[in-house]
mmCIF file of C-alpha atoms in Angstrom:
data_model
loop_
_atom_site.group_PDB
_atom_site.id
_atom_site.type_symbol
_atom_site.label_atom_id
_atom_site.label_comp_id
_atom_site.label_asym_id
_atom_site.label_seq_id
_atom_site.Cartn_x
_atom_site.Cartn_y
_atom_site.Cartn_z
ATOM 1 C CA MET A 1 139.629 95.547 71.977
ATOM 2 C CA ARG A 2 137.768 99.210 72.265
ATOM 3 C CA TYR A 3 135.711 99.895 74.703
ATOM 4 C CA ASN A 4 132.880 103.140 72.865
ATOM 5 C CA LYS A 5 133.391 105.924 75.689
ATOM 6 C CA ARG A 6 130.012 107.651 74.513
ATOM 7 C CA LYS A 7 128.135 104.006 74.923
ATOM 8 C CA LEU A 8 129.986 102.884 78.210
ATOM 9 C CA ASN A 9 128.417 106.413 79.781
ATOM 10 C CA PHE A 10 125.001 105.750 78.681
ATOM 11 C CA MET A 11 124.863 102.186 80.154
ATOM 12 C CA ILE A 12 126.205 103.692 83.315
ATOM 13 C CA PHE A 13 123.454 106.637 83.096
ATOM 14 C CA PHE A 14 120.503 104.414 81.973
ATOM 15 C CA THR A 15 121.542 101.698 85.239
ATOM 16 C CA ILE A 16 121.649 104.840 87.139
ATOM 17 C CA PHE A 17 118.387 105.972 85.936
ATOM 18 C CA LEU A 18 116.594 102.728 86.630
ATOM 19 C CA ILE A 19 117.967 102.693 90.249
ATOM 20 C CA SER A 20 116.630 105.913 91.078
ATOM 21 C CA ILE A 21 113.338 105.952 89.554
ATOM 22 C CA THR A 22 112.460 102.228 91.747
ATOM 23 C CA VAL A 23 113.911 103.841 94.465
ATOM 24 C CA GLY A 24 111.118 106.698 93.577
ATOM 25 C CA LEU A 25 108.478 104.776 93.239
ATOM 26 C CA GLY A 26 108.727 102.662 95.830
ATOM 27 C CA ALA A 27 109.015 105.650 98.072
ATOM 28 C CA ALA A 28 106.055 107.024 96.804
ATOM 29 C CA ASP A 29 102.032 106.142 98.019
ATOM 30 C CA PHE A 30 99.949 105.074 95.118
ATOM 31 C CA SER A 31 97.231 103.821 97.759
ATOM 32 C CA GLY A 32 94.591 105.931 95.807
ATOM 33 C CA SER A 33 93.170 108.917 96.343
ATOM 34 C CA ILE A 34 91.094 108.271 99.158
ATOM 35 C CA GLY A 35 91.762 104.592 100.007
ATOM 36 C CA SER A 36 93.940 105.137 103.479
ATOM 37 C CA SER A 37 92.081 107.579 104.892
ATOM 38 C CA ASP A 38 91.348 104.656 107.591
ATOM 39 C CA ALA A 39 94.314 102.285 107.513
ATOM 40 C CA GLU A 40 96.843 103.818 109.354
ATOM 41 C CA GLN A 41 94.625 104.246 113.126
ATOM 42 C CA GLY A 42 93.615 100.907 112.485
ATOM 43 C CA GLY A 43 93.330 97.675 110.146
ATOM 44 C CA ASP A 44 94.383 94.076 108.841
ATOM 45 C CA ILE A 45 97.700 95.382 106.863
ATOM 46 C CA VAL A 46 98.210 92.809 104.001
ATOM 47 C CA ASP A 47 101.838 92.162 102.516
ATOM 48 C CA ASP A 48 100.900 89.263 99.783
ATOM 49 C CA GLY A 49 99.891 91.817 97.712
ATOM 50 C CA GLU A 50 95.822 90.111 98.472
ATOM 51 C CA ILE A 51 92.842 92.090 100.033
ATOM 52 C CA VAL A 52 91.803 89.191 102.634
ATOM 53 C CA LEU A 53 88.744 89.871 104.892
ATOM 54 C CA PRO A 54 88.272 87.867 107.786
ATOM 55 C CA PRO A 55 86.414 84.525 107.467
ATOM 56 C CA ASP A 56 83.532 83.571 108.309
ATOM 57 C CA ASP A 57 82.751 87.191 110.087
ATOM 58 C CA GLY A 58 79.423 87.207 108.839
ATOM 59 C CA LEU A 59 80.066 90.915 107.636
ATOM 60 C CA PHE A 60 78.661 90.314 104.350
ATOM 61 C CA ASP A 61 75.503 87.884 104.973
ATOM 62 C CA ASP A 62 72.758 90.252 104.782
ATOM 63 C CA VAL A 63 74.521 92.202 101.878
ATOM 64 C CA ASP A 64 74.437 89.183 99.676
ATOM 65 C CA ASP A 65 70.275 88.212 100.099
ATOM 66 C CA ASP A 66 67.575 88.522 97.752
ATOM 67 C CA SER A 67 66.421 91.634 98.759
ATOM 68 C CA GLN A 68 69.497 92.954 96.784
ATOM 69 C CA GLY A 69 67.619 91.017 93.388
ATOM 70 C CA GLY A 70 66.954 93.020 90.363
ATOM 71 C CA SER A 71 69.208 95.327 87.452
ATOM 72 C CA ASP A 72 69.709 98.982 87.543
ATOM 73 C CA GLU A 73 66.607 98.900 84.809
ATOM 74 C CA ASN A 74 63.935 98.161 87.282
ATOM 75 C CA GLY A 75 65.380 99.879 90.485
ATOM 76 C CA GLY A 76 69.049 98.852 91.130
ATOM 77 C CA GLY A 77 67.700 96.236 93.498
ATOM 78 C CA GLN A 78 65.137 98.086 95.227
ATOM 79 C CA THR A 79 61.927 95.399 95.526
ATOM 80 C CA SER A 80 58.596 95.044 97.476
ATOM 81 C CA ASN A 81 60.048 94.462 100.251
ATOM 82 C CA ASN A 82 60.505 97.514 102.304
ATOM 83 C CA PRO A 83 61.212 97.239 105.895
ATOM 84 C CA GLN A 84 61.819 101.198 106.620
ATOM 85 C CA ASN A 85 58.375 101.888 105.077
ATOM 86 C CA ILE A 86 59.694 104.229 102.460
ATOM 87 C CA PRO A 87 57.127 106.776 100.990
ATOM 88 C CA GLU A 88 56.794 106.265 97.526
ATOM 89 C CA LEU A 89 57.799 109.031 94.992
ATOM 90 C CA THR A 90 54.352 111.390 94.433
ATOM 91 C CA ILE A 91 55.673 113.706 92.286
ATOM 92 C CA LYS A 92 58.060 114.367 89.605
ATOM 93 C CA PHE A 93 60.775 115.660 88.443
ATOM 94 C CA ASN A 94 61.569 118.296 86.090
ATOM 95 C CA ASN A 95 65.350 119.101 86.557
ATOM 96 C CA ALA A 96 68.814 117.907 87.755
ATOM 97 C CA TRP A 97 68.810 119.707 91.133
ATOM 98 C CA ALA A 98 65.225 118.877 92.038
ATOM 99 C CA ALA A 99 65.467 115.385 91.637
ATOM 100 C CA TRP A 100 69.472 115.514 93.250
ATOM 101 C CA ASN A 101 68.353 117.064 95.939
ATOM 102 C CA TYR A 102 65.325 114.909 97.254
ATOM 103 C CA ALA A 103 67.790 112.089 96.312
ATOM 104 C CA LEU A 104 70.171 113.694 99.071
ATOM 105 C CA GLN A 105 67.448 113.757 101.527
ATOM 106 C CA MET A 106 66.160 110.533 100.998
ATOM 107 C CA ASP A 107 69.572 109.522 101.640
ATOM 108 C CA GLU A 108 69.908 111.151 105.374
ATOM 109 C CA LYS A 109 66.745 109.976 106.400
ATOM 110 C CA TYR A 110 67.055 106.020 105.674
ATOM 111 C CA LYS A 111 69.539 103.427 106.698
ATOM 112 C CA SER A 112 71.380 101.590 103.406
ATOM 113 C CA TYR A 113 73.780 99.756 102.763
ATOM 114 C CA VAL A 114 75.807 101.421 100.020
ATOM 115 C CA SER A 115 79.248 99.437 97.478
ATOM 116 C CA TYR A 116 81.728 101.561 96.822
ATOM 117 C CA TYR A 117 84.491 100.974 94.262
ATOM 118 C CA GLN A 118 87.282 103.211 92.803
ATOM 119 C CA THR A 119 89.852 102.672 90.252
ATOM 120 C CA ILE A 120 92.883 105.011 89.776
ATOM 121 C CA LYS A 121 94.850 104.220 86.459
ATOM 122 C CA GLY A 122 98.205 105.678 85.594
ATOM 123 C CA LYS A 123 100.697 106.084 83.008
ATOM 124 C CA ALA A 124 103.842 108.284 82.743
ATOM 125 C CA ASP A 125 104.346 110.151 79.492
ATOM 126 C CA SER A 126 107.743 109.833 79.142
ATOM 127 C CA TYR A 127 108.743 106.610 81.026
ATOM 128 C CA PRO A 128 107.131 103.581 80.826
ATOM 129 C CA VAL A 129 105.640 102.825 84.150
ATOM 130 C CA ASN A 130 102.035 102.180 85.288
ATOM 131 C CA VAL A 131 100.125 102.198 88.344
ATOM 132 C CA ASP A 132 97.022 100.552 88.850
ATOM 133 C CA VAL A 133 94.830 101.336 91.685
ATOM 134 C CA THR A 134 91.509 100.080 93.521
ATOM 135 C CA VAL A 135 89.610 100.506 96.600
ATOM 136 C CA SER A 136 86.126 99.113 97.724
ATOM 137 C CA ARG A 137 84.094 100.268 100.395
ATOM 138 C CA ASP A 138 81.025 98.327 101.963
ATOM 139 C CA ILE A 139 79.336 101.716 104.268
ATOM 140 C CA TYR A 140 76.634 100.956 106.686
ATOM 141 C CA LYS A 141 74.463 104.298 106.958
ATOM 142 C CA ASP A 142 72.375 103.507 109.818
ATOM 143 C CA ILE A 143 71.120 107.146 110.395
ATOM 144 C CA SER A 144 73.111 108.331 112.979
ATOM 145 C CA GLN A 145 76.327 106.004 112.694
ATOM 146 C CA ILE A 146 77.769 104.950 109.523
ATOM 147 C CA TYR A 147 80.021 102.225 109.096
ATOM 148 C CA VAL A 148 83.255 101.705 106.752
ATOM 149 C CA VAL A 149 85.138 98.170 105.789
ATOM 150 C CA ASN A 150 87.784 99.786 103.463
ATOM 151 C CA THR A 151 90.029 98.259 101.145
ATOM 152 C CA ALA A 152 92.685 98.841 99.313
ATOM 153 C CA LYS A 153 94.942 97.467 96.322
ATOM 154 C CA THR A 154 97.705 98.822 94.538
ATOM 155 C CA ASN A 155 100.240 97.624 92.124
ATOM 156 C CA ILE A 156 103.017 99.188 90.321
ATOM 157 C CA ASP A 157 104.626 98.545 87.106
ATOM 158 C CA VAL A 158 107.760 99.700 85.651
ATOM 159 C CA LEU A 159 109.399 98.213 82.422
ATOM 160 C CA ASP A 160 106.984 95.880 82.128
ATOM 161 C CA GLY A 161 107.652 93.887 85.035
ATOM 162 C CA PHE A 162 111.467 94.252 84.486
ATOM 163 C CA VAL A 163 111.656 96.119 87.811
ATOM 164 C CA ASP A 164 110.285 94.756 91.102
ATOM 165 C CA LEU A 165 108.889 97.080 93.152
ATOM 166 C CA GLY A 166 107.186 94.798 95.335
ATOM 167 C CA SER A 167 103.976 94.457 96.376
ATOM 168 C CA GLY A 168 102.380 97.871 96.900
ATOM 169 C CA LYS A 169 100.016 99.281 99.702
ATOM 170 C CA ASN A 170 97.721 96.556 100.673
ATOM 171 C CA TYR A 171 94.939 96.683 103.549
ATOM 172 C CA THR A 172 91.764 96.674 105.319
ATOM 173 C CA SER A 173 90.485 99.106 108.081
ATOM 174 C CA TYR A 174 87.316 98.657 110.070
ATOM 175 C CA THR A 175 85.582 102.450 110.959
ATOM 176 C CA CYS A 176 82.858 103.346 113.002
ATOM 177 C CA PHE A 177 81.249 107.513 112.384
ATOM 178 C CA ASP A 178 79.319 107.801 115.272
ATOM 179 C CA LEU A 179 77.608 111.323 113.784
ATOM 180 C CA GLU A 180 75.567 112.250 117.233
ATOM 181 C CA ASN A 181 78.618 112.354 119.279
ATOM 182 C CA GLY A 182 80.982 113.115 116.580
ATOM 183 C CA ILE A 183 83.721 110.569 117.606
ATOM 184 C CA VAL A 184 85.403 108.366 114.802
ATOM 185 C CA SER A 185 86.098 104.879 115.944
ATOM 186 C CA THR A 186 89.088 102.350 114.814
ATOM 187 C CA PRO A 187 90.647 99.277 116.569
ATOM 188 C CA ASN A 188 93.221 101.058 117.267
ATOM 189 C CA ASP A 189 92.360 104.449 117.968
ATOM 190 C CA GLN A 190 89.687 107.448 118.685
ATOM 191 C CA THR A 191 89.035 110.850 117.905
ATOM 192 C CA THR A 192 86.725 113.396 116.712
ATOM 193 C CA MET A 193 85.058 113.633 113.323
ATOM 194 C CA GLU A 194 87.060 117.736 113.637
ATOM 195 C CA GLU A 195 90.295 115.560 114.272
ATOM 196 C CA TYR A 196 89.378 113.413 111.974
ATOM 197 C CA GLN A 197 88.598 115.635 108.696
ATOM 198 C CA SER A 198 91.211 117.896 109.246
ATOM 199 C CA GLY A 199 93.750 114.919 108.817
ATOM 200 C CA HIS A 200 91.922 113.705 106.002
ATOM 201 C CA SER A 201 89.902 116.227 104.204
ATOM 202 C CA ILE A 202 86.898 113.792 103.379
ATOM 203 C CA PHE A 203 84.969 110.847 105.132
ATOM 204 C CA THR A 204 85.014 107.624 104.103
ATOM 205 C CA TYR A 205 81.798 107.577 103.424
ATOM 206 C CA GLU A 206 81.253 110.696 101.588
ATOM 207 C CA ILE A 207 80.934 111.406 97.700
ATOM 208 C CA PRO A 208 84.728 112.950 97.284
ATOM 209 C CA TYR A 209 83.740 116.165 95.347
ATOM 210 C CA ILE A 210 81.794 119.055 96.341
ATOM 211 C CA ILE A 211 78.317 119.510 94.235
ATOM 212 C CA ASN A 212 75.783 122.376 94.892
ATOM 213 C CA GLN A 213 75.301 125.336 91.546
ATOM 214 C CA SER A 214 78.273 126.911 92.296
ATOM 215 C CA THR A 215 80.442 124.022 91.408
ATOM 216 C CA VAL A 216 78.597 122.671 88.181
ATOM 217 C CA ALA A 217 79.354 123.566 85.177
ATOM 218 C CA ASN A 218 76.502 121.691 83.271
ATOM 219 C CA ALA A 219 73.337 120.203 85.071
ATOM 220 C CA TYR A 220 71.050 117.800 82.831
ATOM 221 C CA LEU A 221 68.193 115.348 83.617
ATOM 222 C CA THR A 222 67.227 112.589 81.415
ATOM 223 C CA ASN A 223 63.513 110.851 82.280
ATOM 224 C CA SER A 224 63.018 107.846 79.096
ATOM 225 C CA TYR A 225 59.573 106.630 80.111
ATOM 226 C CA LYS A 226 61.394 103.226 79.369
ATOM 227 C CA LYS A 227 62.978 103.638 81.937
ATOM 228 C CA SER A 228 62.602 103.342 85.997
ATOM 229 C CA TYR A 229 64.859 105.867 86.820
ATOM 230 C CA TYR A 230 65.771 109.720 86.116
ATOM 231 C CA GLU A 231 68.990 109.823 85.001
ATOM 232 C CA VAL A 232 70.607 113.663 86.336
ATOM 233 C CA THR A 233 74.503 114.088 85.150
ATOM 234 C CA PHE A 234 76.573 116.934 86.353
ATOM 235 C CA VAL A 235 79.653 117.987 84.802
ATOM 236 C CA LEU A 236 81.534 119.718 87.669
ATOM 237 C CA ASN A 237 84.084 122.330 87.156
ATOM 238 C CA SER A 238 87.416 123.242 89.359
ATOM 239 C CA LYS A 239 85.397 124.480 92.562
ATOM 240 C CA ALA A 240 84.279 120.474 92.680
ATOM 241 C CA TRP A 241 87.549 118.957 93.503
ATOM 242 C CA ALA A 242 89.661 121.718 94.709
ATOM 243 C CA ILE A 243 89.637 119.669 98.034
ATOM 244 C CA TYR A 244 89.676 116.176 96.473
ATOM 245 C CA ALA A 245 92.856 116.994 94.520
ATOM 246 C CA GLU A 246 95.250 117.944 97.848
ATOM 247 C CA VAL A 247 94.383 114.403 98.787
ATOM 248 C CA VAL A 248 95.040 113.034 95.696
ATOM 249 C CA LYS A 249 98.580 114.725 95.904
ATOM 250 C CA GLY A 250 98.917 113.784 99.383
ATOM 251 C CA GLU A 251 98.695 110.088 99.277
ATOM 252 C CA ILE A 252 100.496 109.676 95.731
ATOM 253 C CA GLY A 253 103.057 111.403 97.626
ATOM 254 C CA ILE A 254 103.924 114.193 94.458
ATOM 255 C CA GLN A 255 104.864 117.905 94.991
ATOM 256 C CA ASP A 256 102.531 119.469 92.756
ATOM 257 C CA THR A 257 98.852 119.371 93.097
ATOM 258 C CA PRO A 258 97.421 117.521 90.308
ATOM 259 C CA SER A 259 95.660 119.018 87.488
ATOM 260 C CA PHE A 260 91.765 118.027 87.086
ATOM 261 C CA ASN A 261 90.819 118.053 82.798
ATOM 262 C CA SER A 262 87.373 117.090 83.497
ATOM 263 C CA ILE A 263 85.206 115.198 86.215
ATOM 264 C CA THR A 264 81.276 113.961 84.870
ATOM 265 C CA VAL A 265 79.045 112.720 87.696
ATOM 266 C CA THR A 266 76.028 110.133 86.843
ATOM 267 C CA ALA A 267 73.654 109.509 89.651
ATOM 268 C CA LYS A 268 70.454 107.503 88.617
ATOM 269 C CA ILE A 269 67.074 108.478 91.212
ATOM 270 C CA SER A 270 64.249 105.618 91.450
ATOM 271 C CA LYS A 271 60.770 107.045 90.137
ATOM 272 C CA GLN A 272 59.549 104.316 92.570
ATOM 273 C CA TYR A 273 61.375 105.959 96.139
ATOM 274 C CA GLY A 274 62.971 109.102 94.715
ATOM 275 C CA THR A 275 66.342 107.336 96.220
ATOM 276 C CA PHE A 276 69.278 107.105 95.058
ATOM 277 C CA ILE A 277 70.466 103.397 93.313
ATOM 278 C CA SER A 278 73.553 104.829 91.697
ATOM 279 C CA ILE A 279 76.508 107.212 91.436
ATOM 280 C CA SER A 280 79.082 106.667 88.640
ATOM 281 C CA ALA A 281 81.681 109.264 87.946
ATOM 282 C CA THR A 282 85.291 109.723 85.181
ATOM 283 C CA GLU A 283 87.816 111.847 85.430
ATOM 284 C CA ASN A 284 90.624 112.747 83.755
ATOM 285 C CA TYR A 285 93.959 114.870 85.151
ATOM 286 C CA SER A 286 97.594 114.919 85.399
ATOM 287 C CA ILE A 287 100.376 114.574 87.646
ATOM 288 C CA ASN A 288 103.419 115.991 87.692
ATOM 289 C CA TYR A 289 106.128 113.042 89.256
ATOM 290 C CA LYS A 290 108.983 114.358 90.316
ATOM 291 C CA TYR A 291 112.084 112.647 92.205
ATOM 292 C CA GLY A 292 116.222 113.271 92.382
ATOM 293 C CA SER A 293 116.888 113.807 88.747
ATOM 294 C CA ILE A 294 113.422 112.496 87.463
ATOM 295 C CA ASN A 295 110.521 114.717 86.179
ATOM 296 C CA THR A 296 107.929 113.276 84.618
ATOM 297 C CA SER A 297 104.084 114.109 83.680
ATOM 298 C CA CYS A 298 101.863 111.134 84.432
ATOM 299 C CA THR A 299 98.334 111.299 82.615
ATOM 300 C CA CYS A 300 95.710 109.786 84.908
ATOM 301 C CA SER A 301 91.943 108.312 84.717
ATOM 302 C CA GLY A 302 89.335 107.554 87.358
ATOM 303 C CA SER A 303 86.646 105.883 87.941
ATOM 304 C CA LEU A 304 84.062 105.367 90.751
ATOM 305 C CA ASN A 305 81.098 103.527 91.204
ATOM 306 C CA MET A 306 78.289 103.791 94.289
ATOM 307 C CA SER A 307 75.375 101.137 94.467
ATOM 308 C CA PHE A 308 72.862 102.187 96.781
ATOM 309 C CA ASN A 309 70.100 99.746 98.933
ATOM 310 C CA TYR A 310 68.168 100.995 101.240
ATOM 311 C CA PHE A 311 65.914 97.452 101.452
ATOM 312 C CA VAL A 312 68.832 95.302 102.637
ATOM 313 C CA LYS A 313 68.896 94.455 106.686
ATOM 314 C CA LEU A 314 72.306 96.023 108.333
ATOM 315 C CA ASP A 315 72.309 94.641 111.745
ATOM 316 C CA ASN A 316 74.292 91.542 111.516
ATOM 317 C CA ASN A 317 76.520 93.229 109.321
ATOM 318 C CA ILE A 318 76.502 96.037 111.877
ATOM 319 C CA ALA A 319 77.736 93.721 114.318
ATOM 320 C CA ALA A 320 79.981 92.436 113.580
ATOM 321 C CA ILE A 321 82.159 95.536 112.391
ATOM 322 C CA LYS A 322 81.756 96.800 115.601
ATOM 323 C CA ASP A 323 83.043 93.598 117.039
ATOM 324 C CA LYS A 324 85.947 94.813 114.408
ATOM 325 C CA ILE A 325 86.635 97.785 116.391
ATOM 326 C CA GLY A 326 86.119 97.215 119.883
ATOM 327 C CA LEU A 327 82.629 98.643 120.160
ATOM 328 C CA GLU A 328 79.990 97.609 122.439
#
């Protein structure tokens, strides 16, 4: 029986390739562009691929009550129940920046609960590799203190499951940002806001992009008489994602900075109060993945959704997070 040397060499090369890509992807951190900000500082690590919050801890009891009822069409859950006595809007906005800046000022002035959900999907152009990342956050803004429950889940699929890389990086973390005293606290650590920012670049309660008139290529305001909200749309330029791109680079574990093609941000702002109802974004970019002899381009798309509620009680949820962190 004769062996075909060319066929044998190809089989050996392909086997080595599979080993290389498996090791390489297993070593990479696909935990999300801003998903792993607090995990290494303290949190619950989940090894079985599922995000698990401690049972019956009361973290979400108040958030799920009826005060959030409603849809985007009638104000995104903003009701007549107004415990903070937020004044009703007495002006009309005629441009995107006026509406956006007013909503930012209201967000800094009043307490709120923000539901944050982010997805990242990546696909290699040359190899059968898929990456799915989900990051979700519950953000409780108590004016000078901000509390964040952050969860992340990563799935990496190679050759439609033929190569098993095991579970991705999955965790739940708890963080308190004390803006008044400049302190960041997690269950196992305490640091200053400056030290935290130098290591993470972006705070987990923030919109991850820089948005101002120099970082926005185009701004649009849509005001439909049928809607109870203004819609602001920003098409960002490269200045807006400069820091964000570096965060993505570090989190994914690549040598080159991602090349962003576009990010579009859309905000819905209540006509009744001038407060944010939601902020969403779509991202498109590419990354160059290198490991050993492997050098391939990956196309990525991302989505971000933040829903705001200024009419919900925060006390019980904040108390539960303080208990997790060990704050009095």
